[in-house]
CSV table of C-alpha atoms in Angstrom, one decimal:
chain,number,residue,atom,x,y,z
V,23,UNK,CA,312.6,70.6,-67.8
V,24,UNK,CA,314.0,73.7,-69.7
V,25,UNK,CA,311.2,72.7,-72.3
V,26,UNK,CA,308.6,73.0,-69.5
V,27,UNK,CA,310.1,76.4,-67.9
V,28,UNK,CA,310.2,77.9,-71.2
V,29,UNK,CA,306.6,77.6,-71.3
V,30,UNK,CA,306.1,78.2,-68.2
V,31,UNK,CA,307.8,81.2,-68.8
V,32,UNK,CA,305.6,81.9,-71.9
V,33,UNK,CA,302.1,81.7,-70.6
V,34,UNK,CA,303.2,83.8,-67.6
V,35,UNK,CA,304.1,86.3,-70.1
V,36,UNK,CA,301.0,86.3,-71.9
V,37,UNK,CA,298.5,86.7,-69.0
V,38,UNK,CA,301.0,89.8,-67.5
V,39,UNK,CA,300.6,91.4,-71.2
V,40,UNK,CA,296.5,90.2,-71.3
V,41,UNK,CA,296.6,91.5,-67.9
V,42,UNK,CA,297.9,95.1,-68.2
V,43,UNK,CA,296.0,98.1,-68.0
V,44,UNK,CA,296.7,101.2,-70.2
V,45,UNK,CA,296.3,104.9,-67.6
V,46,UNK,CA,293.2,105.8,-69.5
V,47,UNK,CA,291.6,102.1,-68.2
V,48,UNK,CA,292.7,102.6,-64.9
V,49,UNK,CA,291.1,105.7,-64.6
V,50,UNK,CA,287.9,104.7,-66.2
V,51,UNK,CA,287.5,101.9,-63.8
V,52,UNK,CA,288.2,104.2,-60.4
V,53,UNK,CA,285.5,106.9,-61.9
V,54,UNK,CA,282.6,103.9,-62.9
V,55,UNK,CA,283.7,102.7,-59.1
V,56,UNK,CA,283.3,106.0,-57.4
V,57,UNK,CA,280.9,108.7,-59.5
V,58,UNK,CA,277.8,108.5,-59.5
V,59,UNK,CA,275.3,106.5,-62.2
V,60,UNK,CA,273.4,109.2,-63.3
V,61,UNK,CA,277.0,111.8,-63.6
V,62,UNK,CA,276.8,114.7,-66.2
V,63,UNK,CA,279.9,115.9,-67.3
V,64,UNK,CA,278.3,117.9,-69.8
V,65,UNK,CA,280.7,117.2,-72.6
V,66,UNK,CA,283.7,116.9,-70.2
V,67,UNK,CA,285.5,113.9,-70.3
V,68,UNK,CA,288.5,114.6,-67.3
V,69,UNK,CA,288.2,112.2,-64.6
V,70,UNK,CA,287.7,113.1,-61.1
V,71,UNK,CA,290.1,112.0,-58.5
V,72,UNK,CA,287.7,111.8,-55.5
V,73,UNK,CA,286.3,108.8,-53.7
V,74,UNK,CA,283.5,110.8,-52.7
V,75,UNK,CA,280.5,110.4,-55.8
V,76,UNK,CA,278.9,114.3,-54.8
V,77,UNK,CA,282.8,115.2,-55.2
V,78,UNK,CA,282.5,114.1,-58.9
V,79,UNK,CA,279.1,115.5,-60.2
V,80,UNK,CA,280.2,119.3,-58.0
V,81,UNK,CA,283.8,119.6,-60.6
V,82,UNK,CA,281.8,118.5,-63.2
V,83,UNK,CA,279.3,121.6,-62.9
V,84,UNK,CA,282.4,123.6,-61.6
V,85,UNK,CA,284.0,123.3,-64.7
V,86,UNK,CA,280.7,124.1,-66.6
V,87,UNK,CA,280.4,127.1,-64.8
V,88,UNK,CA,283.9,127.9,-65.8
V,89,UNK,CA,283.4,127.3,-69.1
V,90,UNK,CA,280.0,128.7,-69.8
V,91,UNK,CA,280.7,132.0,-68.0
V,92,UNK,CA,278.0,130.8,-64.9
V,93,UNK,CA,277.1,132.8,-61.9
V,94,UNK,CA,280.1,133.6,-59.7
V,95,UNK,CA,278.3,132.9,-56.0
V,96,UNK,CA,277.2,129.6,-57.6
V,97,UNK,CA,280.7,128.8,-58.0
V,98,UNK,CA,282.0,129.9,-55.3
V,99,UNK,CA,279.6,127.7,-52.8
V,100,UNK,CA,279.6,124.5,-54.7
V,101,UNK,CA,283.7,125.0,-55.0
V,102,UNK,CA,284.0,125.2,-50.8
V,103,UNK,CA,281.3,122.8,-50.3
V,104,UNK,CA,284.2,120.5,-52.4
V,105,UNK,CA,286.7,121.3,-49.9
V,106,UNK,CA,284.0,120.9,-47.6
V,107,UNK,CA,283.7,116.6,-48.4
V,108,UNK,CA,287.4,116.5,-50.3
V,109,UNK,CA,289.9,119.0,-49.1
V,110,UNK,CA,292.5,117.3,-50.3
V,111,UNK,CA,291.1,116.8,-54.1
V,112,UNK,CA,293.9,118.4,-55.9
V,113,UNK,CA,292.0,120.2,-58.6
V,114,UNK,CA,289.1,121.3,-55.9
V,115,UNK,CA,291.3,123.6,-54.5
V,116,UNK,CA,292.4,124.8,-57.5
V,117,UNK,CA,289.1,125.8,-58.5
V,118,UNK,CA,288.2,127.1,-55.3
V,119,UNK,CA,290.8,130.1,-56.4
V,120,UNK,CA,289.4,131.0,-59.4
V,121,UNK,CA,288.2,134.3,-58.2
V,122,UNK,CA,291.0,135.4,-55.5
V,123,UNK,CA,292.3,138.5,-57.5
V,124,UNK,CA,295.4,138.4,-55.0
V,125,UNK,CA,298.3,136.7,-57.7
V,126,UNK,CA,300.0,135.6,-55.0
V,127,UNK,CA,297.3,134.1,-53.0
V,128,UNK,CA,296.6,132.4,-56.3
V,129,UNK,CA,299.8,130.9,-56.6
V,130,UNK,CA,299.6,129.6,-53.6
V,131,UNK,CA,296.8,127.2,-54.1
V,132,UNK,CA,298.4,126.4,-56.9
V,133,UNK,CA,301.4,125.1,-55.0
V,134,UNK,CA,299.0,124.0,-52.6
V,135,UNK,CA,297.3,121.4,-55.8
V,136,UNK,CA,300.4,120.7,-56.7
V,137,UNK,CA,301.6,119.4,-53.3
V,138,UNK,CA,299.0,118.0,-52.8
V,139,UNK,CA,298.7,115.6,-56.5
V,140,UNK,CA,301.9,114.2,-55.5
V,141,UNK,CA,299.4,111.6,-53.9
V,142,UNK,CA,297.0,110.9,-56.0
V,143,UNK,CA,295.3,108.4,-57.5
V,144,UNK,CA,295.0,109.6,-61.2
V,145,UNK,CA,298.1,110.0,-63.5
V,146,UNK,CA,296.1,112.2,-65.5
V,147,UNK,CA,295.6,114.5,-62.1
V,148,UNK,CA,299.0,114.2,-61.6
V,149,UNK,CA,300.1,115.4,-65.3
V,150,UNK,CA,297.5,118.4,-64.9
V,151,UNK,CA,298.7,120.0,-61.8
V,152,UNK,CA,302.3,119.3,-62.6
V,153,UNK,CA,300.8,121.7,-65.9
V,154,UNK,CA,299.5,124.4,-64.0
V,155,UNK,CA,302.2,124.9,-61.6
V,156,UNK,CA,305.0,125.1,-64.5
V,157,UNK,CA,302.3,127.4,-66.1
V,158,UNK,CA,301.2,129.7,-63.3
V,159,UNK,CA,303.7,129.7,-60.8
V,160,UNK,CA,307.4,128.5,-61.9
V,161,UNK,CA,306.0,130.1,-65.6
V,162,UNK,CA,307.8,127.4,-68.0
V,163,UNK,CA,305.2,127.1,-70.8
V,164,UNK,CA,307.4,124.5,-72.7
V,165,UNK,CA,306.7,122.1,-69.5
V,166,UNK,CA,303.5,123.3,-69.1
V,167,UNK,CA,302.6,122.1,-72.7
V,168,UNK,CA,304.8,119.0,-72.3
V,169,UNK,CA,302.3,117.9,-69.3
V,170,UNK,CA,299.1,119.4,-70.6
V,171,UNK,CA,300.1,117.2,-74.3
V,172,UNK,CA,300.5,114.0,-71.9
V,173,UNK,CA,296.5,114.7,-70.7
V,174,UNK,CA,295.3,115.4,-74.1
V,175,UNK,CA,296.9,112.4,-75.4
V,176,UNK,CA,294.7,110.5,-72.5
V,177,UNK,CA,292.0,112.1,-73.3
V,178,UNK,CA,291.8,113.3,-76.6
V,179,UNK,CA,288.3,113.9,-77.1
V,180,UNK,CA,288.5,115.9,-74.3
V,181,UNK,CA,287.8,120.0,-74.7
V,182,UNK,CA,289.4,121.3,-71.5
V,183,UNK,CA,292.4,119.5,-71.5
V,184,UNK,CA,293.3,120.8,-74.8
V,185,UNK,CA,291.7,124.2,-74.5
V,186,UNK,CA,294.6,124.2,-71.2
V,187,UNK,CA,296.9,123.0,-73.8
V,188,UNK,CA,296.4,126.0,-75.7
V,189,UNK,CA,296.9,128.3,-72.9
V,190,UNK,CA,300.3,126.8,-72.4
V,191,UNK,CA,301.5,127.6,-75.8
V,192,UNK,CA,299.4,131.0,-75.8
V,193,UNK,CA,301.4,132.0,-72.4
V,194,UNK,CA,304.1,131.1,-74.8
V,195,UNK,CA,303.3,133.4,-77.8
V,196,UNK,CA,302.5,130.6,-80.2
V,197,UNK,CA,299.3,132.1,-81.0
V,198,UNK,CA,298.6,129.8,-84.3
V,199,UNK,CA,299.6,126.5,-82.3
V,200,UNK,CA,296.8,128.5,-79.5
V,201,UNK,CA,294.1,128.9,-81.8
V,202,UNK,CA,294.5,125.4,-83.1
V,203,UNK,CA,293.3,124.2,-80.1
V,204,UNK,CA,290.6,126.7,-78.9
V,205,UNK,CA,289.4,125.5,-82.5
V,206,UNK,CA,289.5,121.8,-81.4
V,207,UNK,CA,288.1,122.5,-78.0
V,208,UNK,CA,284.5,124.2,-79.7
V,209,UNK,CA,284.2,121.4,-82.3
V,210,UNK,CA,284.1,119.1,-79.4
V,211,UNK,CA,281.7,121.4,-77.8
V,212,UNK,CA,280.1,123.4,-80.3
V,213,UNK,CA,278.1,125.9,-77.9
V,214,UNK,CA,281.6,126.2,-75.9
V,215,UNK,CA,281.7,130.0,-75.0
V,216,UNK,CA,285.4,129.8,-73.6
V,217,UNK,CA,286.5,128.4,-76.9
V,218,UNK,CA,285.3,131.4,-79.2
V,219,UNK,CA,286.5,133.8,-76.4
V,220,UNK,CA,290.0,132.4,-76.5
V,221,UNK,CA,289.7,132.0,-80.6
V,222,UNK,CA,289.0,135.7,-80.4
V,223,UNK,CA,291.9,136.6,-78.4
V,224,UNK,CA,294.5,134.7,-80.4
V,225,UNK,CA,293.1,137.0,-83.4
V,226,UNK,CA,293.5,140.0,-81.7
V,227,UNK,CA,297.2,138.9,-80.7
V,228,UNK,CA,297.8,138.9,-84.5
V,229,UNK,CA,296.3,141.9,-85.1
V,230,UNK,CA,293.0,140.9,-87.0
V,231,UNK,CA,290.5,142.9,-85.3
V,232,UNK,CA,287.5,142.1,-87.3
V,233,UNK,CA,288.4,138.2,-86.7
V,234,UNK,CA,288.6,139.0,-83.0
V,235,UNK,CA,285.1,141.0,-82.7
V,236,UNK,CA,283.8,138.3,-85.0
V,237,UNK,CA,284.6,135.0,-82.6
V,238,UNK,CA,283.8,137.8,-79.8
V,239,UNK,CA,280.6,138.0,-80.7
V,240,UNK,CA,280.3,134.3,-81.4
V,241,UNK,CA,280.9,133.7,-77.4
V,242,UNK,CA,278.5,135.8,-76.6
V,243,UNK,CA,276.1,134.1,-78.2
V,244,UNK,CA,276.9,131.1,-76.4
V,245,UNK,CA,276.9,132.7,-73.0
V,246,UNK,CA,280.1,134.5,-72.6
V,247,UNK,CA,279.2,137.9,-70.6
V,248,UNK,CA,280.6,140.8,-68.8
V,249,UNK,CA,278.7,140.2,-65.5
V,250,UNK,CA,280.3,136.8,-64.5
V,251,UNK,CA,284.1,137.5,-65.4
V,252,UNK,CA,285.3,140.5,-65.3
V,253,UNK,CA,288.4,139.7,-67.4
V,254,UNK,CA,285.4,139.2,-70.6
V,255,UNK,CA,284.6,142.5,-70.0
V,256,UNK,CA,288.0,144.2,-70.1
V,257,UNK,CA,288.7,142.0,-73.4
V,258,UNK,CA,285.5,142.6,-74.8
V,259,UNK,CA,285.9,146.3,-74.6
V,260,UNK,CA,289.5,146.5,-76.3
V,261,UNK,CA,287.8,144.3,-78.8
V,262,UNK,CA,284.9,147.1,-79.6
V,263,UNK,CA,287.6,150.1,-79.4
V,264,UNK,CA,289.9,148.5,-81.7
V,265,UNK,CA,286.7,148.2,-84.4
V,266,UNK,CA,285.8,151.8,-84.2
V,267,UNK,CA,283.3,151.3,-81.7
V,268,UNK,CA,283.8,154.3,-78.9
V,269,UNK,CA,280.8,154.8,-78.1
V,270,UNK,CA,279.3,151.5,-77.9
V,271,UNK,CA,282.4,150.9,-76.2
V,272,UNK,CA,282.0,153.8,-73.7
V,273,UNK,CA,277.7,152.5,-73.0
V,274,UNK,CA,278.8,149.2,-72.5
V,275,UNK,CA,281.7,149.7,-69.9
V,276,UNK,CA,279.2,152.6,-68.0
V,277,UNK,CA,276.7,149.1,-67.6
V,278,UNK,CA,279.9,147.5,-66.6
V,279,UNK,CA,280.7,149.5,-64.0
V,280,UNK,CA,277.5,148.7,-62.0
V,281,UNK,CA,278.3,145.1,-61.9
V,282,UNK,CA,280.4,145.7,-58.4
V,283,UNK,CA,283.7,147.4,-57.1
V,284,UNK,CA,285.9,145.2,-59.6
V,285,UNK,CA,284.9,146.8,-62.4
V,286,UNK,CA,284.9,150.0,-60.8
V,287,UNK,CA,288.2,149.7,-60.0
V,288,UNK,CA,289.8,148.5,-63.3
V,289,UNK,CA,292.4,150.2,-64.4
V,290,UNK,CA,291.7,148.8,-67.8
V,291,UNK,CA,287.8,149.5,-68.7
V,292,UNK,CA,288.9,153.1,-67.4
V,293,UNK,CA,291.7,153.3,-69.6
V,294,UNK,CA,289.8,151.9,-72.1
V,295,UNK,CA,287.4,154.8,-71.5
V,296,UNK,CA,289.0,157.3,-71.6
V,297,UNK,CA,290.7,156.4,-74.8
V,298,UNK,CA,286.8,155.7,-76.5
V,299,UNK,CA,285.7,159.1,-74.4
V,300,UNK,CA,288.4,160.9,-76.9
V,301,UNK,CA,288.3,159.0,-79.8
V,302,UNK,CA,284.2,159.6,-79.7
V,303,UNK,CA,284.7,163.3,-79.0
V,304,UNK,CA,287.2,164.2,-81.6
V,305,UNK,CA,285.1,162.8,-84.0
V,306,UNK,CA,281.9,164.8,-82.5
V,307,UNK,CA,283.9,168.4,-82.5
V,308,UNK,CA,285.0,167.7,-86.7
V,309,UNK,CA,281.1,167.2,-87.8
């Protein structure tokens, strides 16, 4: 009897091992079940935790818009559509606040996303929201790194996950580690402007201003532009200034002012313009 029982337990144990699926396999099956068959991921591989097929495509479109500096109005329309179709999709709520200027309002959206993620089907979604909450609300950067790393381990070919891990290193002033993440993101998607922009930022933080300019120009080559991203506009002109292009800095900022009130009211742009003008006038007067 004991022999038969041992054999039975061995079979049950073997069957259990055979049927046990990894988290990645579970998530791949979920996406296969609910995503449209013609889903265009634009090179991004993170899953979408929604049972509504249209949301899968819309969110991938938003990812492309963010990383490739797409049109602001188009982004907001698609984000609103996601909320309309699936108001409980955590990443949809998070992305809907991308252009919110008030830091406290943005933190509320991050917190709401984090709360919604506790009921999510996919582990990666929970880990991403935990990471975002740790990064942007708790400001616990090592904790954010821990959770982003879990997502990277599940999706090692996800440029988005690796880029996000880089942000957690950047916020913690670990510039070399952040640089490696951004570099890896551009290896996975070679024309990823948001990757090159933040490679530039890391070189800037390391006071390697020529390198910062080199990767800034690469980001622009692949689509980074001031009109669709005020933060890029503010950074671009600081890099020009640090490399001694004072006239170019001023003319470029004057052009940026035409893009709307956020540009006109940017204290960063005003200060950079004034500093560049002072330097330029000094050089001109000494000739």
